[in-house]
Amino acid sequence: MSLKTGHEYIASIEALELEANILGVKSADLTRHPLVKPSLQAVATTFDCAHSEENRPLFRVRSSLTGEEINRFNHLHQSTADLTSKVIMQRTCGNLTGCCFQRCVGMDAANATFSVTYECDRTHGTHYHQRFIDYWKRVQREDLVVDGAMTDPKGDRGKRPKEQADLDLYLRVVERKSEGVVVRGAKFHQTGLLNSHEVMVMPTVNLGPGEEDWAICFALPTNTPGLRFIYGRQASDTRKLEGSTLDVGNPTFGGQEVMLVFDDVFVPYERIFMNGELDQTGKLVERFAAYHRQSYGGCKVGVGDVLIGATALIARMNGVANASHVKDKIVEMIHLNETLFACGIACSAQGHPTPAGNYEVDRLLANVCKLNVTRFPYELARLATDIAGGLLGTMPSAQDLEDPVAGPYIKKYLAAAQGVDTVDRMKVLRLIENMVAGAGAVAYLIESMHGAGSPMAQRIMIARQSNLEGKIELARQLLGIH
Amino acid sequence: MSLKTGHEYIASIEALELEANILGVKSADLTRHPLVKPSLQAVATTFDCAHSEENRPLFRVRSSLTGEEINRFNHLHQSTADLTSKVIMQRTCGNLTGCCFQRCVGMDAANATFSVTYECDRTHGTHYHQRFIDYWKRVQREDLVVDGAMTDPKGDRGKRPKEQADLDLYLRVVERKSEGVVVRGAKFHQTGLLNSHEVMVMPTVNLGPGEEDWAICFALPTNTPGLRFIYGRQASDTRKLEGSTLDVGNPTFGGQEVMLVFDDVFVPYERIFMNGELDQTGKLVERFAAYHRQSYGGCKVGVGDVLIGATALIARMNGVANASHVKDKIVEMIHLNETLFACGIACSAQGHPTPAGNYEVDRLLANVCKLNVTRFPYELARLATDIAGGLLGTMPSAQDLEDPVAGPYIKKYLAAAQGVDTVDRMKVLRLIENMVAGAGAVAYLIESMHGAGSPMAQRIMIARQSNLEGKIELARQLLGIH
Amino acid sequence: MSLKTGHEYIASIEALELEANILGVKSADLTRHPLVKPSLQAVATTFDCAHSEENRPLFRVRSSLTGEEINRFNHLHQSTADLTSKVIMQRTCGNLTGCCFQRCVGMDAANATFSVTYECDRTHGTHYHQRFIDYWKRVQREDLVVDGAMTDPKGDRGKRPKEQADLDLYLRVVERKSEGVVVRGAKFHQTGLLNSHEVMVMPTVNLGPGEEDWAICFALPTNTPGLRFIYGRQASDTRKLEGSTLDVGNPTFGGQEVMLVFDDVFVPYERIFMNGELDQTGKLVERFAAYHRQSYGGCKVGVGDVLIGATALIARMNGVANASHVKDKIVEMIHLNETLFACGIACSAQGHPTPAGNYEVDRLLANVCKLNVTRFPYELARLATDIAGGLLGTMPSAQDLEDPVAGPYIKKYLAAAQGVDTVDRMKVLRLIENMVAGAGAVAYLIESMHGAGSPMAQRIMIARQSNLEGKIELARQLLGIH
Amino acid sequence: MSLKTGHEYIASIEALELEANILGVKSADLTRHPLVKPSLQAVATTFDCAHSEENRPLFRVRSSLTGEEINRFNHLHQSTADLTSKVIMQRTCGNLTGCCFQRCVGMDAANATFSVTYECDRTHGTHYHQRFIDYWKRVQREDLVVDGAMTDPKGDRGKRPKEQADLDLYLRVVERKSEGVVVRGAKFHQTGLLNSHEVMVMPTVNLGPGEEDWAICFALPTNTPGLRFIYGRQASDTRKLEGSTLDVGNPTFGGQEVMLVFDDVFVPYERIFMNGELDQTGKLVERFAAYHRQSYGGCKVGVGDVLIGATALIARMNGVANASHVKDKIVEMIHLNETLFACGIACSAQGHPTPAGNYEVDRLLANVCKLNVTRFPYELARLATDIAGGLLGTMPSAQDLEDPVAGPYIKKYLAAAQGVDTVDRMKVLRLIENMVAGAGAVAYLIESMHGAGSPMAQRIMIARQSNLEGKIELARQLLGIH
């Protein structure tokens, strides 16, 4: 079966006939919905790249399961070179879309599930691994987009799943049947969910005795009955409804966040990859998290490249590209962005094989990578704001630009360095606004903070992985003390 | 004449019958316009405070010009205590509105103009000072709001006003008549302009020979013929048009930014306070800037207090208020916010009288204050985002909350610590979103960067004011070298 | 009685005939000891300034106790202007010495004890306040230097005083006699102790029931029998013994740290200002700490000025003073240094009278001040190192400069910009080395971190003083929630 | 020929009979000199590791020139795995010595010279490459330590080599003979020079027409007549002469910096690898710098591990290891240290083959690595100082610990958590002092700033390597503008 083009991909999503609550309206025909379409186009880029001459070698890889050529987004990594290629592919997608392209979560969930099911089977005598392989072969062959769903609502953060006033605040099995189980609950922050064919569900924390019902991992088609989708708001989202792309900033691409409700949904056994094996839960969470923290060393770097480019461009348009302080700030932006990239590359290059045979990243460095991602994009955004100037917050609307009275004033007074088209300048300003204080900031800033786990989660993992006792021993040996 | 209440103030603005281009529509009846009204209400707070029991002593002061009791926002500072009270008043307004309350610029422009006109008269034998006093007495007596307009479009930043391809890119005199002059040009980033009775115009840079036509300072009523107003966009601005305050975040107050065009506007001589005196231009710019950089040590601190409070509140609602890392981050937010306040207080306490008799801030410390403001609010916003969680970027809309199907899901799954109302929790999250990535971020972040001059402007002033040669001399003396 | 000159001061210290353990040698004649002398000279500066034409007005003030003119270092602050003058005086001393001048601790201890004894008497019916006044009058009249001793050894930081394995790890009363008490213990980090006439001892933590014996505050002459002094090491301290000032860096001035042991020392009642009043202990600690944290907003700023000056001078000597990145880094140094100053000024200007009548600083802002001091000097040192160059760590010794073979090579190859004397250049480099990685770094970096309490102590105070509930209430009011 | 042990290495250095000016004394028998010996022992570690069971596989590698097993420090990297192993080997050495082990420079110089001589020959028809291969085969076979000498004195930094008042301020050819050339000049900051068998000299800047005499690259034995060595001072260096290791901090190992003078030294042609080929100079500088900037991502990380371990150990000894703020600071130290490591790994993993066949690092990422090294160790040092406490700057001397009177007081009052030996605690404090403000800080801080080029050098390279135009093009494409 051949790899889909972006166009074919969109048609396949259309065929799912998904419906969602968007801004209070029950909406169908989502692939044409102006709020949804930019996010769909961003995902489509991951398909088109597998067909473009330039990117094809990077985006295509031979499947370890089938031997067929597949899209790397559905690959089970077979080497540190694969892990590295993943990061570079993500940077490329960020470069082309300037936003979140949404297809990483499924790849990261699959790689984690692949190795955890293998280990689970060895410990518990279960048969999840082959079941997962069968499932994933189909995903690879049909070139599907899989959403990875981990984050539960969590209710009172000071309490465990089984202690919550409403037990559904962590997704759980509410009924066990002969052919499968019924689950209830919700998953938050589902990036790109409505652009996905499948959703793969994992627990969100390490679970303990008495929490077997929450220890469930499975995959379902997104058009399974009982799934409810409620669209998340983003800053300035409704600019996409205004009919002009100028004020949207990023004219073609965007992100998508969805709240997903499981209203007593049936899951057949052949779709279940964990079911009550408590000792596997923490492992699955950590392993998925590590892959996903690596991802941010690629995708956010790619978006950062666009922000740096836009910032350098507006500096040139404003006539200040050669001011030493401007050059210095742009070097700083590059330095920080490349530091993130270095972390993404390093945790890949230092990866290792799992018992199941696929490759895992170096977990310490992956967490270090993500912790930097919770900081540096904020500084890049601050520096971009510095260079772009106050118009980021005060520029008149695209509609006013079209107004016969106001429009000419805007064109006259927003002129900058000679030879620069004023509307082009406004486009660049709106692109930067999109990324530092608009819809794009949701992915570039808020998701950089919380996606793949909040900073404290990374700090805990860093503490665990760092072999502090070994370092203490180094000091002792140097001093000859015990 | 008595001080206006907020209600009387709004009526007085309504009476001006201003019109503006807003999102492509020529709009009148602005005081009822949902985009404008929150900003008007923020200004009204500065009036109501002069009538509230708690704040009256701070907001009222005796005029040095008339001996009458006036609103401190129209005061010419008579002591370092006055300068300090100004900062505390601004912090109070930030506390009450959680946004920019827009009335500082006129106060800062007046104090700068008062002393510069005095010195100009002594140097040039002009008579601007008395003219300004007469003008300002009326402002004080009628309790008016005055917008201060400084920032020209600037075109190619690498060129001087007289070198621009379009000479209007800096506002200038295009005709000189017997009763006054005609000006053409524009002023950008006019905070609160449509909520002002008057606009006071100043040059934006130090001017040199051949640039006499740009060396103009004057004041006009905002309803003067020939003034054109084009409303600036802010992130998520149209949420104010959606009919629910929940998604707006700040339910009552907001900011306002306007692009102001002077379409060959006549200015009578009695309204002119500088007209070609080149050597006074840089002084006026620097002095106004210093006052306005001081202001940020009050207003942004006040808004920061609200952000800190909202962050501590969401932590409590989420059940994590006692987590050590949460407490530590909140302490850091307080520390940074109080450092800004310390700078605002310090430049006030170290102020000095001008030859004209009013007090000026310590210019070095005022610039230090503002340079910190270009940094710390970004870190506060980052920390608030950290603590608030990913819902900042993914929470469903207020309309979905009202939806009979989606609403109950949202209420069920957004529940957090016991006893917390879910909708209250959503309100707090939307307030934080407003400040870190919504309409409020325009004032709290972008304006913190560029208002009263971009960071490079502060660095240049710090270099100039720091007596570096004196410091070199200290090192030399210590070492006994020459 | 007239104010001492530096010369008279040194004679008065000599008359105390103190002895100390210094580098393993029991040493007398300390005022001539090459390790001690630079520190003595730094203290002497505080006396000489009261006689110099330029600084006399700042350093002299009329005593609130006697009406006589005293050195401001012995003043009980009577206004916010006094608090501000204190900070400016400290900056001046830092400017003149480039190091710690050691006389602040006693001033800060006295101001805290003055108000706490007043309140203690009102609560407990004791008579400490008048006793302290009598004592302090003599200090003022005789123009004495008083060391303030607070920091106990603390043993296991996880345990309270009464829980320590060795109860002496916090200084305590071991015997109570008719005429006074006997104390045992130690005080660490005693800055300038051997240059002091008196030592004033305070508890180091808030004490509770069962810890009455530790709740002791008193003053003694430094030559009281039973006091043992052990000199603290500083980086590169023995360069002072090498006979050339070049490698010392700061040729004239330096700091001093002493470990003080109380070997069952008798304290007569007339020298005791607290004796078992547990509820006064935390107050005394906090109040002293607040004054001392303010101090750092003056003294470290003064030293920072010298470091900035030396850095600008070496840049000029190296021929790079006009490189934009060098200018930018120096502006950053100034900015950070002035931010510290702003905090020192702000907590002074926002001070308030105590019930006893002297003025206390704003405690929140004083803690904010010190917390910044634990950060910014490190960044100044880093930037100074950046500009000064690698010779900071590799330059040959002063002895080699004198060597007939090596000396000419050093002079030939260390030449830099034309017209610069090579030895002068070496002096500037050694001065910077002194401050960033030599003996001066003890005061400029390590003491900036830990003096007047470690950063965590400031964070705890900031949390306590910040009225977080009030900020939460601001958010609630804005949102109309409860 | 077998690889030397540390012992054999020391004997081989002893056989060179080098002499140096040290603190004004012409000194021979350097391998026994207490100032020199610790640095020699640090280098010896690189030999011993090739014989230890644990490290042998990492430190030994097969030579690409001879096929024999050699020490990796003399290897020409044949793959990205080799580049990565280099970084891990350096981290290991840092772990074992806690200081600079001095053997990296020659390795980095050799790898740069290997590829540049190859390219030079192709361009200029010269025969340097085979000559260098012959030379380096001997280095590999004899397991020699080679110092890499690049940094010229530079005189007036605002002037080029040929414009200096004294032309010798950059090392140059002063005479050309039939068998070779005579050079004059100096090289600064020569780390480990007196522990090296050979010194390899390179130009320090890109040279242009008229500067052919400065375009010289060659290698000489360190005992060549005419070489003069002047020992550099380090903070607290003379503690090594005091006879006790306690106050030294690092009891066994240390660093070494030497000023090297070429007093008209003859260099035979077979030792010359560049001689006037101007277009190769910049390339050699950049390539060497890139390798050496990579190195810092290993060696400083290894030293950082020791600092982290010592800091965690002192926290435990003080009884505060479980305080949340202490744990948080240690996690931050680890995070920063691993970020440096990630950069070191990333520039290795992204390396590429040169035309000559050995591997070069990714130059952009190597510069990013080093720029982070100019920042993070300072923050680690600051955090270590925070946790270690004020005793870092005030602890009495080792001699006082031995004193019969003072010693017992010190032991009594420096006791901390139960079960901790007081002298062990002092050792840990002195080790930390060594690294943050003592002799070790020369390598860990000052060299981190300036070694392999000052920060501005990295920023210039980052600007050059970052393809900013490509990033601008990304923004243009996204916006559809030209």
PDB file of C-alpha atoms in Angstrom, chain C residues 21-25 153 155-159 165-166 168-169 184-186 188-189 228 230-239 242 247 257 259 261-263 318-320 325 374-375 378 382 385-386 388-397 399-400 403 406 409-410 412-418 425 430 433 437 442 446 449-450 454-456, chain D residues 21-25 153 155-159 165-166 168-169 184-186 188-189 228 230-239 242 247 257 259 261-263 318-320 325 329 374-375 378 382 385-386 388-397 399-400 403 406 409-410 412-418 425 430 433 437 442 446 449-450 454-456:
ATOM      1  CA  ASN C  21      45.365  32.389  66.157  1.00  0.00           C
ATOM      2  CA  ILE C  22      46.372  33.159  62.596  1.00  0.00           C
ATOM      3  CA  LEU C  23      47.458  30.378  60.273  1.00  0.00           C
ATOM      4  CA  GLY C  24      48.457  28.271  63.230  1.00  0.00           C
ATOM      5  CA  VAL C  25      50.419  30.971  65.029  1.00  0.00           C
ATOM      6  CA  PRO C 153      27.855  27.037  64.575  1.00  0.00           C
ATOM      7  CA  GLY C 155      25.707  21.754  64.218  1.00  0.00           C
ATOM      8  CA  ASP C 156      23.034  19.577  62.687  1.00  0.00           C
ATOM      9  CA  ARG C 157      20.848  22.009  60.747  1.00  0.00           C
ATOM     10  CA  GLY C 158      17.956  19.602  61.012  1.00  0.00           C
ATOM     11  CA  LYS C 159      17.817  20.005  64.811  1.00  0.00           C
ATOM     12  CA  ALA C 165      24.327  16.464  70.602  1.00  0.00           C
ATOM     13  CA  ASP C 166      26.590  19.212  71.953  1.00  0.00           C
ATOM     14  CA  ASP C 168      27.188  24.474  73.057  1.00  0.00           C
ATOM     15  CA  LEU C 169      26.678  24.458  69.302  1.00  0.00           C
ATOM     16  CA  ARG C 184      29.770  29.243  76.415  1.00  0.00           C
ATOM     17  CA  GLY C 185      29.687  28.708  72.654  1.00  0.00           C
ATOM     18  CA  ALA C 186      30.980  30.238  69.500  1.00  0.00           C
ATOM     19  CA  PHE C 188      31.129  32.193  63.246  1.00  0.00           C
ATOM     20  CA  HIS C 189      31.822  34.531  60.335  1.00  0.00           C
ATOM     21  CA  ARG C 228      39.332  33.272  71.754  1.00  0.00           C
ATOM     22  CA  ILE C 230      40.733  32.137  65.310  1.00  0.00           C
ATOM     23  CA  TYR C 231      41.397  33.867  62.022  1.00  0.00           C
ATOM     24  CA  GLY C 232      39.478  32.725  58.954  1.00  0.00           C
ATOM     25  CA  ARG C 233      41.221  31.917  55.706  1.00  0.00           C
ATOM     26  CA  GLN C 234      40.410  33.685  52.503  1.00  0.00           C
ATOM     27  CA  ALA C 235      41.355  32.765  48.966  1.00  0.00           C
ATOM     28  CA  SER C 236      44.895  33.943  48.228  1.00  0.00           C
ATOM     29  CA  ASP C 237      45.232  35.404  51.709  1.00  0.00           C
ATOM     30  CA  THR C 238      48.950  34.718  52.024  1.00  0.00           C
ATOM     31  CA  ARG C 239      49.744  36.951  49.076  1.00  0.00           C
ATOM     32  CA  GLU C 242      54.672  38.129  50.167  1.00  0.00           C
ATOM     33  CA  ASP C 247      49.539  40.269  43.465  1.00  0.00           C
ATOM     34  CA  GLU C 257      36.652  37.022  59.113  1.00  0.00           C
ATOM     35  CA  MET C 259      35.777  32.552  64.456  1.00  0.00           C
ATOM     36  CA  VAL C 261      34.918  31.225  70.909  1.00  0.00           C
ATOM     37  CA  PHE C 262      33.384  31.994  74.308  1.00  0.00           C
ATOM     38  CA  ASP C 263      35.263  29.827  76.746  1.00  0.00           C
ATOM     39  CA  ASN C 318      43.202  46.401  26.068  1.00  0.00           C
ATOM     40  CA  GLY C 319      42.023  48.680  23.270  1.00  0.00           C
ATOM     41  CA  VAL C 320      38.460  47.330  23.187  1.00  0.00           C
ATOM     42  CA  HIS C 325      29.639  43.990  23.092  1.00  0.00           C
ATOM     43  CA  THR C 374      22.783  36.796  46.342  1.00  0.00           C
ATOM     44  CA  ARG C 375      22.548  36.852  42.542  1.00  0.00           C
ATOM     45  CA  TYR C 378      27.869  36.817  40.603  1.00  0.00           C
ATOM     46  CA  ARG C 382      31.138  36.842  35.416  1.00  0.00           C
ATOM     47  CA  THR C 385      35.865  38.072  33.919  1.00  0.00           C
ATOM     48  CA  ASP C 386      34.554  38.057  30.381  1.00  0.00           C
ATOM     49  CA  ALA C 388      39.171  41.249  31.547  1.00  0.00           C
ATOM     50  CA  GLY C 389      40.352  38.153  29.694  1.00  0.00           C
ATOM     51  CA  GLY C 390      42.165  34.938  30.467  1.00  0.00           C
ATOM     52  CA  LEU C 391      45.147  36.619  32.133  1.00  0.00           C
ATOM     53  CA  LEU C 392      42.980  36.738  35.275  1.00  0.00           C
ATOM     54  CA  GLY C 393      43.904  33.099  35.716  1.00  0.00           C
ATOM     55  CA  THR C 394      47.339  32.806  34.167  1.00  0.00           C
ATOM     56  CA  MET C 395      49.360  35.971  34.802  1.00  0.00           C
ATOM     57  CA  PRO C 396      52.871  35.454  36.238  1.00  0.00           C
ATOM     58  CA  SER C 397      53.704  36.554  39.744  1.00  0.00           C
ATOM     59  CA  GLN C 399      58.191  38.195  41.899  1.00  0.00           C
ATOM     60  CA  ASP C 400      58.692  37.128  38.305  1.00  0.00           C
ATOM     61  CA  ASP C 403      63.205  38.806  38.042  1.00  0.00           C
ATOM     62  CA  ALA C 406      61.593  36.872  33.352  1.00  0.00           C
ATOM     63  CA  TYR C 409      59.683  39.249  28.965  1.00  0.00           C
ATOM     64  CA  ILE C 410      56.621  39.952  31.070  1.00  0.00           C
ATOM     65  CA  LYS C 412      57.383  43.124  26.701  1.00  0.00           C
ATOM     66  CA  TYR C 413      54.556  40.686  26.167  1.00  0.00           C
ATOM     67  CA  LEU C 414      51.948  42.083  28.531  1.00  0.00           C
ATOM     68  CA  ALA C 415      51.996  45.411  26.737  1.00  0.00           C
ATOM     69  CA  ALA C 416      48.583  46.345  25.356  1.00  0.00           C
ATOM     70  CA  ALA C 417      47.115  49.594  23.965  1.00  0.00           C
ATOM     71  CA  GLN C 418      49.708  52.248  23.313  1.00  0.00           C
ATOM     72  CA  ARG C 425      47.625  46.985  33.435  1.00  0.00           C
ATOM     73  CA  ARG C 430      45.034  41.796  39.853  1.00  0.00           C
ATOM     74  CA  GLU C 433      41.136  38.931  40.152  1.00  0.00           C
ATOM     75  CA  ALA C 437      38.456  34.927  42.450  1.00  0.00           C
ATOM     76  CA  VAL C 442      35.043  36.300  49.993  1.00  0.00           C
ATOM     77  CA  ILE C 446      30.496  34.413  49.342  1.00  0.00           C
ATOM     78  CA  MET C 449      25.379  34.947  49.347  1.00  0.00           C
ATOM     79  CA  HIS C 450      25.423  34.230  53.071  1.00  0.00           C
ATOM     80  CA  SER C 454      21.381  32.784  53.211  1.00  0.00           C
ATOM     81  CA  PRO C 455      18.926  33.149  50.310  1.00  0.00           C
ATOM     82  CA  MET C 456      16.414  30.752  51.815  1.00  0.00           C
TER      83      MET C 456
ATOM     84  CA  ASN D  21      60.404  30.700  36.526  1.00  0.00           C
ATOM     85  CA  ILE D  22      58.030  30.033  39.380  1.00  0.00           C
ATOM     86  CA  LEU D  23      57.120  32.805  41.809  1.00  0.00           C
ATOM     87  CA  GLY D  24      60.346  34.581  41.020  1.00  0.00           C
ATOM     88  CA  VAL D  25      62.577  31.545  41.360  1.00  0.00           C
ATOM     89  CA  PRO D 153      49.738  38.266  23.661  1.00  0.00           C
ATOM     90  CA  GLY D 155      48.856  43.795  22.468  1.00  0.00           C
ATOM     91  CA  ASP D 156      46.377  46.410  21.346  1.00  0.00           C
ATOM     92  CA  ARG D 157      43.235  44.392  20.546  1.00  0.00           C
ATOM     93  CA  GLY D 158      42.107  47.139  18.211  1.00  0.00           C
ATOM     94  CA  LYS D 159      45.055  46.506  15.865  1.00  0.00           C
ATOM     95  CA  ALA D 165      53.880  48.813  17.978  1.00  0.00           C
ATOM     96  CA  ASP D 166      55.959  45.712  18.821  1.00  0.00           C
ATOM     97  CA  ASP D 168      56.537  40.350  18.334  1.00  0.00           C
ATOM     98  CA  LEU D 169      53.195  40.669  20.129  1.00  0.00           C
ATOM     99  CA  ARG D 184      60.120  35.099  18.151  1.00  0.00           C
ATOM    100  CA  GLY D 185      57.127  35.876  20.303  1.00  0.00           C
ATOM    101  CA  ALA D 186      55.104  34.376  23.115  1.00  0.00           C
ATOM    102  CA  PHE D 188      49.876  32.845  26.763  1.00  0.00           C
ATOM    103  CA  HIS D 189      47.654  30.630  28.864  1.00  0.00           C
ATOM    104  CA  ARG D 228      61.363  30.199  28.331  1.00  0.00           C
ATOM    105  CA  ILE D 230      57.092  31.574  33.316  1.00  0.00           C
ATOM    106  CA  TYR D 231      54.599  29.981  35.660  1.00  0.00           C
ATOM    107  CA  GLY D 232      51.170  31.563  35.986  1.00  0.00           C
ATOM    108  CA  ARG D 233      49.648  32.355  39.346  1.00  0.00           C
ATOM    109  CA  GLN D 234      46.366  30.913  40.449  1.00  0.00           C
ATOM    110  CA  ALA D 235      44.174  31.905  43.349  1.00  0.00           C
ATOM    111  CA  SER D 236      45.470  30.354  46.565  1.00  0.00           C
ATOM    112  CA  ASP D 237      48.306  28.650  44.693  1.00  0.00           C
ATOM    113  CA  THR D 238      50.772  28.855  47.547  1.00  0.00           C
ATOM    114  CA  ARG D 239      48.571  26.721  49.778  1.00  0.00           C
ATOM    115  CA  GLU D 242      52.143  24.885  53.058  1.00  0.00           C
ATOM    116  CA  ASP D 247      43.513  23.837  52.690  1.00  0.00           C
ATOM    117  CA  GLU D 257      49.129  27.643  33.320  1.00  0.00           C
ATOM    118  CA  MET D 259      53.503  31.831  29.785  1.00  0.00           C
ATOM    119  CA  VAL D 261      58.399  32.843  25.399  1.00  0.00           C
ATOM    120  CA  PHE D 262      60.163  32.051  22.122  1.00  0.00           C
ATOM    121  CA  ASP D 263      63.478  33.798  22.342  1.00  0.00           C
ATOM    122  CA  ASN D 318      25.051  19.664  57.377  1.00  0.00           C
ATOM    123  CA  GLY D 319      21.819  17.756  57.926  1.00  0.00           C
ATOM    124  CA  VAL D 320      19.875  19.527  55.179  1.00  0.00           C
ATOM    125  CA  HIS D 325      15.129  23.946  48.352  1.00  0.00           C
ATOM    126  CA  LYS D 329      19.138  23.475  43.699  1.00  0.00           C
ATOM    127  CA  THR D 374      30.836  30.434  29.623  1.00  0.00           C
ATOM    128  CA  ARG D 375      27.629  30.631  31.655  1.00  0.00           C
ATOM    129  CA  TYR D 378      29.160  30.131  37.090  1.00  0.00           C
ATOM    130  CA  ARG D 382      26.847  30.022  42.776  1.00  0.00           C
ATOM    131  CA  THR D 385      28.214  28.324  47.395  1.00  0.00           C
ATOM    132  CA  ASP D 386      24.586  28.736  48.404  1.00  0.00           C
ATOM    133  CA  ALA D 388      27.801  24.925  51.245  1.00  0.00           C
ATOM    134  CA  GLY D 389      27.356  27.954  53.495  1.00  0.00           C
ATOM    135  CA  GLY D 390      29.436  30.858  54.718  1.00  0.00           C
ATOM    136  CA  LEU D 391      32.280  28.710  56.007  1.00  0.00           C
ATOM    137  CA  LEU D 392      33.556  28.669  52.431  1.00  0.00           C
ATOM    138  CA  GLY D 393      34.899  32.141  53.127  1.00  0.00           C
ATOM    139  CA  THR D 394      35.655  32.079  56.846  1.00  0.00           C
ATOM    140  CA  MET D 395      36.943  28.658  57.898  1.00  0.00           C
ATOM    141  CA  PRO D 396      40.191  28.641  59.926  1.00  0.00           C
ATOM    142  CA  SER D 397      43.367  27.210  58.477  1.00  0.00           C
ATOM    143  CA  GLN D 399      47.478  24.891  60.730  1.00  0.00           C
ATOM    144  CA  ASP D 400      45.005  26.129  63.318  1.00  0.00           C
ATOM    145  CA  ASP D 403      47.189  23.917  67.015  1.00  0.00           C
ATOM    146  CA  ALA D 406      42.697  26.333  68.591  1.00  0.00           C
ATOM    147  CA  TYR D 409      37.738  24.510  69.463  1.00  0.00           C
ATOM    148  CA  ILE D 410      37.605  24.046  65.716  1.00  0.00           C
ATOM    149  CA  LYS D 412      34.107  21.097  68.666  1.00  0.00           C
ATOM    150  CA  TYR D 413      32.367  23.891  66.850  1.00  0.00           C
ATOM    151  CA  LEU D 414      32.595  22.679  63.266  1.00  0.00           C
ATOM    152  CA  ALA D 415      30.750  19.497  64.158  1.00  0.00           C
ATOM    153  CA  ALA D 416      27.550  19.086  62.160  1.00  0.00           C
ATOM    154  CA  ALA D 417      25.190  16.149  61.586  1.00  0.00           C
ATOM    155  CA  GLN D 418      25.819  13.246  63.891  1.00  0.00           C
ATOM    156  CA  ARG D 425      33.465  18.066  56.601  1.00  0.00           C
ATOM    157  CA  ARG D 430      37.810  23.115  51.078  1.00  0.00           C
ATOM    158  CA  GLU D 433      36.167  26.404  47.941  1.00  0.00           C
ATOM    159  CA  ALA D 437      36.974  30.563  44.655  1.00  0.00           C
ATOM    160  CA  VAL D 442      40.918  29.155  37.415  1.00  0.00           C
ATOM    161  CA  ILE D 446      38.011  31.630  34.235  1.00  0.00           C
ATOM    162  CA  MET D 449      35.000  31.740  30.058  1.00  0.00           C
ATOM    163  CA  HIS D 450      38.129  32.215  27.965  1.00  0.00           C
ATOM    164  CA  SER D 454      36.069  34.150  24.710  1.00  0.00           C
ATOM    165  CA  PRO D 455      32.260  34.258  24.401  1.00  0.00           C
ATOM    166  CA  MET D 456      32.319  36.858  21.655  1.00  0.00           C
TER     167      MET D 456
END
